XYZ file of C-alpha atoms in Angstrom:
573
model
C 107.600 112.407 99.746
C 103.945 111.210 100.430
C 101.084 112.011 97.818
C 99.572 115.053 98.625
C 96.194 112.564 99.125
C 98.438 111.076 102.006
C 99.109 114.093 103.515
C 95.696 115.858 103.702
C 94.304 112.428 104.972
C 96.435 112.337 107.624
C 95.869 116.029 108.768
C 92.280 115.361 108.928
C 92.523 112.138 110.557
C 94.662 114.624 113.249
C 91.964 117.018 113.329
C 89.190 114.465 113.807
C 91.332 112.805 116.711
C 91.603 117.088 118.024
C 88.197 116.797 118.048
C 87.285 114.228 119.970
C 90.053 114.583 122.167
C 88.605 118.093 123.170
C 85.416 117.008 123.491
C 84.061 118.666 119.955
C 80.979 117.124 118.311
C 81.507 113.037 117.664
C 79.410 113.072 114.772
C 81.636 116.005 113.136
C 85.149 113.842 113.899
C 83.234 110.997 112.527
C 82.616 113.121 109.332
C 86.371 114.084 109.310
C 87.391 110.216 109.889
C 85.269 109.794 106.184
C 86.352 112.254 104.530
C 90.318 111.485 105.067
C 89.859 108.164 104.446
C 87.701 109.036 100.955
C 90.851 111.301 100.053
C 93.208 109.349 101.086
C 91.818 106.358 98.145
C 91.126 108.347 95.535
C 92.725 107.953 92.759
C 93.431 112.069 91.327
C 95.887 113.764 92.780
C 93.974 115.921 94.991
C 96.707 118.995 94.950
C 95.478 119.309 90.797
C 91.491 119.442 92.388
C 89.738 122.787 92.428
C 87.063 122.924 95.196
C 84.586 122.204 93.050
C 86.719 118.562 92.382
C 87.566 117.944 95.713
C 83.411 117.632 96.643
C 82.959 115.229 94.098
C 85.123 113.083 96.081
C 82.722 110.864 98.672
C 82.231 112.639 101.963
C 83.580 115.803 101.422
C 81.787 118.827 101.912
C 81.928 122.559 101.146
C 83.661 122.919 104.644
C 86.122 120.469 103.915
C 86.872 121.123 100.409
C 87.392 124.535 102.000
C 90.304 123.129 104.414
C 91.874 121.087 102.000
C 92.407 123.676 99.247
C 93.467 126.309 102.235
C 95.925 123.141 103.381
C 97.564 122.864 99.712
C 97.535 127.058 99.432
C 99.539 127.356 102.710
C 101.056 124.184 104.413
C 98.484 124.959 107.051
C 95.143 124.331 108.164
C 93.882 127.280 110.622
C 91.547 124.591 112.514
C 94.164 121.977 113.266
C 96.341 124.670 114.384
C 93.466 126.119 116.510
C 93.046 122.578 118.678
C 96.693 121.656 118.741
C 96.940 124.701 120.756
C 94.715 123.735 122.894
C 95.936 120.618 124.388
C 99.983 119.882 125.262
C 101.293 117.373 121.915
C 102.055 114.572 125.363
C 98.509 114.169 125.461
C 98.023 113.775 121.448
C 100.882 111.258 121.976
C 98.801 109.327 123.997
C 96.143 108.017 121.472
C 98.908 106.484 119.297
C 98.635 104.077 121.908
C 96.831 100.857 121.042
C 93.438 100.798 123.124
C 93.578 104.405 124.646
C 91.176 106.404 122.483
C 90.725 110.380 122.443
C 88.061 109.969 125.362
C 90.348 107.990 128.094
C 93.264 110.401 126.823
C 91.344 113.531 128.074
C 90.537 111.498 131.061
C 94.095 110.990 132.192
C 94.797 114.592 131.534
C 92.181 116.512 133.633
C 91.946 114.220 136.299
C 95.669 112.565 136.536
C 97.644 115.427 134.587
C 99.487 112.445 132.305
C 100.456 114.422 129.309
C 102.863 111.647 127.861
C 103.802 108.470 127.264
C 106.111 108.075 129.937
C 104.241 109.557 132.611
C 100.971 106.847 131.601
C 103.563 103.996 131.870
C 104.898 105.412 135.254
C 101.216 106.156 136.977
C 100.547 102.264 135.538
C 103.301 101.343 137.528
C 102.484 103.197 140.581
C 98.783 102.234 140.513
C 97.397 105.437 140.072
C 94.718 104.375 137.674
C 92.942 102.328 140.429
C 90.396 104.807 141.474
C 90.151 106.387 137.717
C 86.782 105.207 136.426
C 86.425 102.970 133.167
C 89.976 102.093 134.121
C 89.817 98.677 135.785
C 92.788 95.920 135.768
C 91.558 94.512 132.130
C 91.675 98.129 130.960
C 95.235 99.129 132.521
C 96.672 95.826 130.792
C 95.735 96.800 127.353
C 97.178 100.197 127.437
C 100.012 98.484 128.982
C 100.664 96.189 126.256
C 99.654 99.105 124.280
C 102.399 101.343 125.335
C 104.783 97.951 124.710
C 103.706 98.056 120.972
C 103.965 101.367 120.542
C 107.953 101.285 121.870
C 108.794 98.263 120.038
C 107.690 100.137 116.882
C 109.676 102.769 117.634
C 111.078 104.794 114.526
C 110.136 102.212 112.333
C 107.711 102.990 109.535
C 105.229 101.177 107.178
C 106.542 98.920 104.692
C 104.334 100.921 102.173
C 105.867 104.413 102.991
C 109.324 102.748 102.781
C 108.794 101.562 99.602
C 107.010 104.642 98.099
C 109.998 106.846 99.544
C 112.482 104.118 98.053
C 111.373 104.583 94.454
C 111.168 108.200 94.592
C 114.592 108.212 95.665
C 115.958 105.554 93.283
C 114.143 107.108 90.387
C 115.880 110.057 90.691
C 119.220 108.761 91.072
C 118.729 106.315 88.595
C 118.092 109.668 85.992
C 121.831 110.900 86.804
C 124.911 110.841 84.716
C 127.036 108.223 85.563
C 124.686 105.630 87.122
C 125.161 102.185 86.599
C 122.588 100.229 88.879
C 120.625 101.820 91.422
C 117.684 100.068 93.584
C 117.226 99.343 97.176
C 118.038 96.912 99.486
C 117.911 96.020 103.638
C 115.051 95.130 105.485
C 112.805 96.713 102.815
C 114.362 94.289 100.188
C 113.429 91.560 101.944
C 109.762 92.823 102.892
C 109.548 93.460 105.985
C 106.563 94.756 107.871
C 108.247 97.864 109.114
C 111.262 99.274 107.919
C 113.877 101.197 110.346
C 116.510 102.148 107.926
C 116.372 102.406 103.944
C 119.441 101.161 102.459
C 119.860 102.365 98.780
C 122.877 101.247 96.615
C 124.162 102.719 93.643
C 126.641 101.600 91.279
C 128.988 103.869 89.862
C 132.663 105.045 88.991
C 132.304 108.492 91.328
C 130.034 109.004 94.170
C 129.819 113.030 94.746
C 127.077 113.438 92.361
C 125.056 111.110 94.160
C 126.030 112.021 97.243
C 125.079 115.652 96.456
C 121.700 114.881 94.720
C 120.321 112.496 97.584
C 121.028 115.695 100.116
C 119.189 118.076 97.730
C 115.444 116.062 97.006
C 112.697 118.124 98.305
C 111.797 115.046 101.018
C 115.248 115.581 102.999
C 114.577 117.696 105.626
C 118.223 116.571 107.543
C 121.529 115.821 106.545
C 122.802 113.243 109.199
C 126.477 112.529 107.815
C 127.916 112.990 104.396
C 131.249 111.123 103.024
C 132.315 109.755 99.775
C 130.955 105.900 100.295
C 128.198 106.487 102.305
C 125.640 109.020 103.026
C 122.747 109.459 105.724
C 119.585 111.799 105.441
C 116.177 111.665 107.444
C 112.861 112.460 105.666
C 110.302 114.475 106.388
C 108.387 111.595 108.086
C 111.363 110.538 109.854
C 112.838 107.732 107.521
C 116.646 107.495 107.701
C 118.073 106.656 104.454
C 121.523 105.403 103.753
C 122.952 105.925 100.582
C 126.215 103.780 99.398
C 128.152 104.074 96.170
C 129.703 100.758 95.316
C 132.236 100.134 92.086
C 130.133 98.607 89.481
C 132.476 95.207 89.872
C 130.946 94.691 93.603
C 127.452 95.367 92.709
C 126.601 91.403 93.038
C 128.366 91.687 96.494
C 127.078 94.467 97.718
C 123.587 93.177 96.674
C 123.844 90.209 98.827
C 125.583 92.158 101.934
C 123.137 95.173 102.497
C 119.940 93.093 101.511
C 120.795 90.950 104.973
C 119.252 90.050 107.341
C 122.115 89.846 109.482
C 121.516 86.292 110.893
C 121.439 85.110 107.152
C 124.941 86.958 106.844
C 126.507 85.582 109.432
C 125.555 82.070 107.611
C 126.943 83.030 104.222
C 129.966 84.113 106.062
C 130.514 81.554 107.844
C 130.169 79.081 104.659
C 133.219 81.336 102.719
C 135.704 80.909 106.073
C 134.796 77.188 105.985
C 136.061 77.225 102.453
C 138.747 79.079 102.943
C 137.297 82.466 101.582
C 136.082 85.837 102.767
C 133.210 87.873 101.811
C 132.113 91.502 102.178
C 130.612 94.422 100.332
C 133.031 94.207 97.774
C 132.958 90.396 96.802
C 134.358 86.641 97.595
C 137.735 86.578 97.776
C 140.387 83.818 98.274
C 141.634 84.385 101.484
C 144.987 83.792 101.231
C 145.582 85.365 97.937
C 143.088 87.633 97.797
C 141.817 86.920 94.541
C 137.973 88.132 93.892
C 136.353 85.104 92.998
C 132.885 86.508 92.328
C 131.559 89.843 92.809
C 129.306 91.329 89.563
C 126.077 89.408 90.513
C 124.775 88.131 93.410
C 123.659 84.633 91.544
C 127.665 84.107 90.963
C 128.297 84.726 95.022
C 125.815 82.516 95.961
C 126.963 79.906 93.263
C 130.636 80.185 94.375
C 129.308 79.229 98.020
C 128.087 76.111 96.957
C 124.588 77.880 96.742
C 121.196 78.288 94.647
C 120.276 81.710 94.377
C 117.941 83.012 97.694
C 115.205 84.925 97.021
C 115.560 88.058 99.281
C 112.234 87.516 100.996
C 113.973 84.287 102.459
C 116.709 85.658 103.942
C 116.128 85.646 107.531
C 118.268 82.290 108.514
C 114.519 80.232 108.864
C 116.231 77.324 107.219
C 117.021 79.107 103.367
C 120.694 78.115 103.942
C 120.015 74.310 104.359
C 117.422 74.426 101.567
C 120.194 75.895 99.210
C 122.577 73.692 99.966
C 119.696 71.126 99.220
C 118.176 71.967 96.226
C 115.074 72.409 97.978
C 114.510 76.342 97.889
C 110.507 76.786 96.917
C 109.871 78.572 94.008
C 107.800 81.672 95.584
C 104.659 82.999 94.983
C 105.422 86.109 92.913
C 102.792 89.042 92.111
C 102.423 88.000 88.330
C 101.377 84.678 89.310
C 98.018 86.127 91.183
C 95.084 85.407 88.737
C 92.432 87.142 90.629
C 91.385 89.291 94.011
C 89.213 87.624 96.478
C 88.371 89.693 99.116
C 87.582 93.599 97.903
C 85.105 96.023 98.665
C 82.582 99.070 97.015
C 80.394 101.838 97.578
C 77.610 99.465 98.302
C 79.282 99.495 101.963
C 82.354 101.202 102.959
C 83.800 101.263 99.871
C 84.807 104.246 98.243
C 83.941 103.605 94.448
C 81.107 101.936 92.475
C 81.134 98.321 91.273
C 81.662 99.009 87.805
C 84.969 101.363 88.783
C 86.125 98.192 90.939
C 85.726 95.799 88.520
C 87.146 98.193 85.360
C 90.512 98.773 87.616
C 90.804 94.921 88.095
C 90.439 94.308 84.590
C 93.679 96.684 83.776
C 95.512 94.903 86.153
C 95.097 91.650 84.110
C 93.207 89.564 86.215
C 91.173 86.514 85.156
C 88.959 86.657 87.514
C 87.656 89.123 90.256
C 85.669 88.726 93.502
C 83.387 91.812 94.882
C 82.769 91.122 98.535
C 80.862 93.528 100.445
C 79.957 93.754 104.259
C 77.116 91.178 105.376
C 74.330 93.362 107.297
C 75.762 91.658 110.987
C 77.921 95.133 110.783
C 75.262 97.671 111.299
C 77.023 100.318 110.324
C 76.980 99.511 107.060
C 72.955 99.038 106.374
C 73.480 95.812 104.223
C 70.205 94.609 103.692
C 69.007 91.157 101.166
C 67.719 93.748 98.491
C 70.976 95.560 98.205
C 73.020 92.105 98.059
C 70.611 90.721 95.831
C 70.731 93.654 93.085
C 74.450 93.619 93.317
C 74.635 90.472 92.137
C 72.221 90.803 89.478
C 74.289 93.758 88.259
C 78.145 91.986 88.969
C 75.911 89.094 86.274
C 75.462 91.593 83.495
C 79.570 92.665 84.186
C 80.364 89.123 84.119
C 82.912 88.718 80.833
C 82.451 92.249 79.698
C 85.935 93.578 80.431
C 88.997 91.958 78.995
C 86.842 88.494 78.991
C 87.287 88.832 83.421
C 85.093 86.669 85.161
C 83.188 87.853 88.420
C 82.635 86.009 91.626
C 79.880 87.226 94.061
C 81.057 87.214 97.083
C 81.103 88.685 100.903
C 82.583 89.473 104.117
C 80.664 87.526 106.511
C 80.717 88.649 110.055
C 82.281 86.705 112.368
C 79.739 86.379 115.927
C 81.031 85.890 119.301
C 79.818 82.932 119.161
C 80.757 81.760 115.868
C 77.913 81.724 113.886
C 77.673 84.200 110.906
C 75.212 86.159 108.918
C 72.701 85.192 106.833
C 70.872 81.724 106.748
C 72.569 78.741 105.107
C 70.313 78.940 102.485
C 70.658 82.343 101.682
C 74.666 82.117 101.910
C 74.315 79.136 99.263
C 74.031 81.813 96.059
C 77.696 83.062 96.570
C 80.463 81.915 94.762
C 82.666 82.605 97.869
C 82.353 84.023 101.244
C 85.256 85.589 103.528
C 84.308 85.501 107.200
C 86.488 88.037 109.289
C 86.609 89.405 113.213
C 84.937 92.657 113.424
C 84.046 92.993 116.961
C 84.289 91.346 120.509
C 88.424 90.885 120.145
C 89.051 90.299 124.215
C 87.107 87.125 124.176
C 89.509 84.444 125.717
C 92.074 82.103 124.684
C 89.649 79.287 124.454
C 86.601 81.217 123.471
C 88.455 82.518 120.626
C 89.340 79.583 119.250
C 85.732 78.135 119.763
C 84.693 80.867 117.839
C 87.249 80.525 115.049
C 87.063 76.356 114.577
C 83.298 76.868 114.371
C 83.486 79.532 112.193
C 85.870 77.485 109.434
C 83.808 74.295 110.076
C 80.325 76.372 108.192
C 80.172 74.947 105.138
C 79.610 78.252 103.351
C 82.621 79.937 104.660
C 85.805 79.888 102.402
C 88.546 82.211 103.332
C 89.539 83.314 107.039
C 89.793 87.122 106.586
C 92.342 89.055 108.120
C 92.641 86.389 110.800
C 94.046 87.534 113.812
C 92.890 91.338 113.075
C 96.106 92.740 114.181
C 96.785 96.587 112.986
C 100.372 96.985 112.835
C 101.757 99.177 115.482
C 98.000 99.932 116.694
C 96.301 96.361 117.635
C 98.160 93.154 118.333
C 96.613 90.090 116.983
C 93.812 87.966 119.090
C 94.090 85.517 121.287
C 93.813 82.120 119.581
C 95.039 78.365 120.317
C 96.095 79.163 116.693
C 97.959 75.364 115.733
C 94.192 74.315 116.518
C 92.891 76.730 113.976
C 94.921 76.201 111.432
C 94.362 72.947 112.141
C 91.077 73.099 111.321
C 91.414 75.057 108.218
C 93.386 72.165 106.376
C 90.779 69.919 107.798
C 87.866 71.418 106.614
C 89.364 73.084 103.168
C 89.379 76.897 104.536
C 91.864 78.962 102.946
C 94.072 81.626 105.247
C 93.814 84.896 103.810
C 97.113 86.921 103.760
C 95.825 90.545 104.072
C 97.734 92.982 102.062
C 96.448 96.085 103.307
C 99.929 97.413 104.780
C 98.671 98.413 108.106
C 97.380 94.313 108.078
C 99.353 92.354 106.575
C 97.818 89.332 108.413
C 98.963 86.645 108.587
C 101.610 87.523 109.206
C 104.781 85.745 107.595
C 105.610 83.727 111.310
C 102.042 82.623 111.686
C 101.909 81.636 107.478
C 105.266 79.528 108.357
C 103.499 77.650 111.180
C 99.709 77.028 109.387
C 101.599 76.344 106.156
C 103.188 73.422 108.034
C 99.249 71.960 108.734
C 98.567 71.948 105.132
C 96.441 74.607 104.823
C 96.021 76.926 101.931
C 95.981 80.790 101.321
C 94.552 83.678 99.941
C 96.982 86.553 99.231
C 93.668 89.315 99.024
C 93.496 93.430 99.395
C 90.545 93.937 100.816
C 90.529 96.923 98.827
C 87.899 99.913 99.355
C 88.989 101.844 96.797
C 90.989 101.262 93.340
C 94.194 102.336 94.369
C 94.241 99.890 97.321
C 94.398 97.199 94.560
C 98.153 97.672 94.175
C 98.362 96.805 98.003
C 98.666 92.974 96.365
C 102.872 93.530 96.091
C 102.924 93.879 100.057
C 100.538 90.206 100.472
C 102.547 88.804 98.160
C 105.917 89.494 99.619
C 104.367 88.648 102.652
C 103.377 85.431 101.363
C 107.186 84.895 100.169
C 107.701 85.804 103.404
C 105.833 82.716 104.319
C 107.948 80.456 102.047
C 104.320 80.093 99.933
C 104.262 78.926 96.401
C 101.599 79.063 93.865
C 100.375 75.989 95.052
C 99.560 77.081 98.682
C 97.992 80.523 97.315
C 94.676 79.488 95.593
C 94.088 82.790 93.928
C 96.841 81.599 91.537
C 94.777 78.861 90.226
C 92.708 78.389 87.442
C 89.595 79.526 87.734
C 88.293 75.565 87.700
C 90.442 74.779 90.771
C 89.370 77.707 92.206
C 85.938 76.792 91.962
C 86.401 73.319 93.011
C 87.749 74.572 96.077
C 85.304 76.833 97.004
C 82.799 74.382 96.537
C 84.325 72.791 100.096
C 84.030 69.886 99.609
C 80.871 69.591 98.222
């Protein structure tokens, strides 16, 4: 059920991973890596590009448009197929593990034979990597821990491929005969990070239509179990989905039981047998008589409990129950209240489209204001130099008010040193309206060091948002090592906002770590980071994040008015 943009960026990812792994050319997996990610944000559906199309896209070639169109033609791409034969699918396995890349992979095969997962873990175990060179103690660790993040992801899958394969799904049911309500629920409901299992209610009189259309969509690729309440298929990428057809009386009930978590059922449960009741699927009944007492909406379940109405994103038994029973549920941050981005990118770096594209897509979405934020020349790789900065800005000046009356904040990522000093003088860094500082390198720095780094970082006077703070990638990269209460800390102390990443394989911080720095004082930025325009509709996964995070308008300072704002990022000054 992925866009066809999805799919060919992940096959050449796979091929420029085949690559490497088989010791091909770096530069020509590097050229792959572009490509997939250029087709993978752009906004045309690449399946309705001829070749001539597809090379107007950034960093694709002749050879590449070549591959994609034979890819779309057939289901197949000859060279993929050609390099997957050549090396067992245990040893592509192995660089889904977090710090083994295609190089040490190929290692462990010729000289250890390890063509899995398993047998790394094992030969970890049984010190077999002693004598393998560039595989020292620090090194065996981080596959180690690695291999542990890779297992506790398990079959769990993006929040954004969830919810992509959720609306397909509900979209079509929600076009049959017969349908009441359909939408949702579980773990994705509540925004999760990953998503195991995607619960999908519908509410209607009879269930076989359903039932029968759910098994028949072009993503099923397995019919697990098939009944008249309930129905399980897997997707092509692996996502179980459970259907269940509820009477349109229970929909309230049903709501409130499937969304979960299960901790915050048990809660809600527990509150009906205190007072004499018992709820389920179906509704709150009396217990003795059995008389449904509410049922149709989940605001009238709640009520009947002696509750306000929980926002789904609470739901995880972090305190929501007491806060009900309080009055003292916060009114979350919701996506309409965002006034601006703060933290995107163009082709002037690693973007993938032009300022004036950037700006034009964050116009439609309404903002009031917009920040363009480009890589600071400390990361080489992207060739920033004063010039370039410099004419950007004169350029983002002549923008300034000319779509839908958006304003425009000059901004950029600043790099984040080992050390903690950034780029660019002070001087220099004085004529932007913000800048984002963010880890890009050296992330196995110690505990201490880290946070060294960090505090000084927050404490330049220049610097207003933390970017992507811990740099964690989702199943891939865990978070660095950080005293983080002292950050965080430090942030409310010297008026540096957290930014909540919503890039879906980021989403950092993280909702546990927004809890904890939330409780400091600090504020927040719910940004995209986005590199190309479709990335701009990342901002629903930040902002249930931030919900997440129990954050209100008042803790996210891209709600503000643009005054506030600007008093804010003047730091004090």
């Amino acid at each position: 059920m992925a866009r066809p943009n999805e799919e060919v960026e992940a096959l050449l990812r796979e091929y420029a991973d085949l690559v490497a792994i088989t010791g091909g050319d770096a530069f020509k997996a590097r050229a792959y890596e572009k490509a997939a990610r250029a087709i993978g944000g752009y906004p045309a559906d690449v399946a309705q590009l001829d070749a001539a199309g597809l090379r107007e896209i950034p960093n694709v070639g002749r050879s590449i448009a070549d591959k994609v169109i034979e890819y779309l033609r057939t289901g197949k791409m000859a060279v993929v197929e050609e390099r997957r034969a050549k090396i067992p699918a245990g040893v592509r396995e192995l660089i889904s593990i977090p710090g083994l890349g295609p190089k040490k992979a190929l290692r462990l095969y010729e000289d250890l034979h390890i063509s899995s997962v398993t047998e790394l873990a094992a030969a970890i175990e049984a010190d077999r990597l002693a004598d393998l060179k560039g595989f020292g103690e620090r090194t065996q660790e981080n596959i180690r821990h690695g291999i542990e993040l890779l297992q506790q992801a398990g079959a769990r899958v993006p929040l954004s491929l969830a919810l992509d394969t959720a609306e397909e799904i509900v979209a079509e049911l929600s076009g049959l005969t017969g349908c009441r309500r359909c939408t949702y629920a579980g773990s994705l409901r509540r925004m999760r990070e990953t998503v195991g299992d995607l619960d999908v209610l519908v509410a209607a009189q009879r269930s076989e239509r359903f039932m029968a259309a759910l098994c028949e969509l072009p993503g099923t690729a397995e019919v697990i179990a098939r009944g008249r309440k309930k129905t399980s298929i897997r997707t092509g990428k692996g996502l179980q989905v459970d259907l269940r057809v509820l009477p349109p009386q229970s929909w309230g009930a049903g709501m409130q039981y499937f969304t979960g978590s299960k901790a915050h059922n048990i809660r809600t449960r527990t509150l009906a047998v205190h007072q004499g009741l018992k709820l389920s699927e179906y509704g709150l009944f009396d217990a003795e008589s059995g008389q449904s007492l509410a049922s149709r909406t989940e605001e009238e379940v709640y009520e009947r409990l002696g509750l306000a109405w929980i926002p789904p994103t609470l739901r995880e038994d972090r305190g929501e129950i007491e806060a009900a029973l309080h009055g003292e549920l916060p009114e979350v941050v919701s996506e309409h209240d965002v006034r601006g981005d703060l933290h995107t990118h163009t082709d002037l770096t690693d973007g993938l489209a032009p300022l004036e594209e950037m700006v034009a897509a964050a116009a439609e979405r309404g903002y009031a204001y917009y920040a363009v934020t480009d890589h600071a020349p400390n990361l080489y790789m992207q060739r920033m130099t004063d010039e370039k900065i410099l004419a950007q800005r004169e350029r983002l000046r002549e923008l300034d008010g000319t779509h839908r009356r958006m304003r425009l904040l000059h901004g950029t990522e600043l790099n984040i040193d080992p050390d903690g000093g950034v780029d660019w003088p002070p001087e220099f860094l004085a004529g932007f309206d913000l800048c984002v500082a963010s880890l890009h390198s050296h992330f196995d720095l110690g505990r201490a060091a880290m946070t060294r780094r960090l505090v000084r970082a927050c404490e330049n006077p220049h610097v207003n948002i933390l970017g992507h703070p811990t740099t964690r990638l989702i199943g891939r990269r865990p978070g660095v090592e950080a005293d983080w209460d002292t950050v965080f800390e430090t942030c409310a102390r010297t008026g540096t906002a957290l930014e909540v990443n919503a890039q879906p394989d980021r989403l950092d911080l993280r909702d546990e770590d927004i809890l904890r720095a939330r409780e400091h004082g600090v504020k927040f930025a719910v940004n995209t980071d986005a590199h190309a325009v479709p990335q701009l509709a990342a901002l629903r996964y930040g902002v249930g994040t931030a919900q997440r995070g129990w954050l209100t308008r008042d803790d996210v300072i891209n709600t503000w008015p643009l005054t506030r704002l600007r008093a804010f990022l003047r730091k004090g000054g």
